[in-house]
């Protein structure tokens, strides 16, 4: 690389969180957010190096947070394998 640039993205899952809550399945939320961010940087010609995002919640429910993190980890591993 002659002139490398660092490209990053952060995104939100929007109303999909309502579907996750209704289905009581939160690992897909973690995968979704990683995929949003990866897609945003890929169209810039960049490659994923790290995840820059956050979890916002009004109440911490350990099992839900763990499911989200599992989804994030799964999607990050998949993105790194590309």
PDB file of N, CA and C in Angstrom, residues 26 55 57 59-70:
ATOM      1  N   UNK A  26     -31.340 -13.069  20.154  1.00  0.00           N
ATOM      2  CA  UNK A  26     -30.542 -11.848  20.052  1.00  0.00           C
ATOM      3  C   UNK A  26     -29.196 -12.041  19.373  1.00  0.00           C
ATOM      4  N   UNK A  55     -23.173  -1.307  22.625  1.00  0.00           N
ATOM      5  CA  UNK A  55     -24.470  -1.849  23.012  1.00  0.00           C
ATOM      6  C   UNK A  55     -25.134  -0.811  23.918  1.00  0.00           C
ATOM      7  N   UNK A  57     -28.485  -0.005  26.176  1.00  0.00           N
ATOM      8  CA  UNK A  57     -29.608  -0.693  26.798  1.00  0.00           C
ATOM      9  C   UNK A  57     -30.078   0.081  28.025  1.00  0.00           C
ATOM     10  N   UNK A  59     -31.576  -1.597  30.485  1.00  0.00           N
ATOM     11  CA  UNK A  59     -31.403  -2.542  31.580  1.00  0.00           C
ATOM     12  C   UNK A  59     -30.514  -3.670  31.081  1.00  0.00           C
ATOM     13  N   UNK A  60     -29.495  -3.989  31.854  1.00  0.00           N
ATOM     14  CA  UNK A  60     -28.575  -5.059  31.461  1.00  0.00           C
ATOM     15  C   UNK A  60     -29.183  -6.406  31.834  1.00  0.00           C
ATOM     16  N   UNK A  61     -29.375  -7.233  30.831  1.00  0.00           N
ATOM     17  CA  UNK A  61     -29.811  -8.609  31.032  1.00  0.00           C
ATOM     18  C   UNK A  61     -28.678  -9.470  30.491  1.00  0.00           C
ATOM     19  N   UNK A  62     -27.948 -10.094  31.389  1.00  0.00           N
ATOM     20  CA  UNK A  62     -26.721 -10.797  31.039  1.00  0.00           C
ATOM     21  C   UNK A  62     -26.897 -11.775  29.879  1.00  0.00           C
ATOM     22  N   UNK A  63     -27.942 -12.561  29.883  1.00  0.00           N
ATOM     23  CA  UNK A  63     -28.136 -13.562  28.828  1.00  0.00           C
ATOM     24  C   UNK A  63     -28.325 -12.912  27.452  1.00  0.00           C
ATOM     25  N   UNK A  64     -29.009 -11.776  27.417  1.00  0.00           N
ATOM     26  CA  UNK A  64     -29.225 -11.073  26.154  1.00  0.00           C
ATOM     27  C   UNK A  64     -27.908 -10.498  25.643  1.00  0.00           C
ATOM     28  N   UNK A  65     -27.148  -9.852  26.527  1.00  0.00           N
ATOM     29  CA  UNK A  65     -25.858  -9.266  26.133  1.00  0.00           C
ATOM     30  C   UNK A  65     -24.917 -10.363  25.640  1.00  0.00           C
ATOM     31  N   UNK A  66     -24.898 -11.496  26.321  1.00  0.00           N
ATOM     32  CA  UNK A  66     -24.041 -12.608  25.887  1.00  0.00           C
ATOM     33  C   UNK A  66     -24.448 -13.128  24.509  1.00  0.00           C
ATOM     34  N   UNK A  67     -25.741 -13.209  24.253  1.00  0.00           N
ATOM     35  CA  UNK A  67     -26.210 -13.649  22.935  1.00  0.00           C
ATOM     36  C   UNK A  67     -25.785 -12.659  21.845  1.00  0.00           C
ATOM     37  N   UNK A  68     -25.910 -11.368  22.125  1.00  0.00           N
ATOM     38  CA  UNK A  68     -25.483 -10.350  21.156  1.00  0.00           C
ATOM     39  C   UNK A  68     -23.986 -10.493  20.881  1.00  0.00           C
ATOM     40  N   UNK A  69     -23.194 -10.653  21.927  1.00  0.00           N
ATOM     41  CA  UNK A  69     -21.742 -10.779  21.771  1.00  0.00           C
ATOM     42  C   UNK A  69     -21.383 -12.052  21.001  1.00  0.00           C
ATOM     43  N   UNK A  70     -22.098 -13.140  21.255  1.00  0.00           N
ATOM     44  CA  UNK A  70     -21.855 -14.368  20.491  1.00  0.00           C
ATOM     45  C   UNK A  70     -22.099 -14.132  19.004  1.00  0.00           C
TER      46      UNK A  70
END
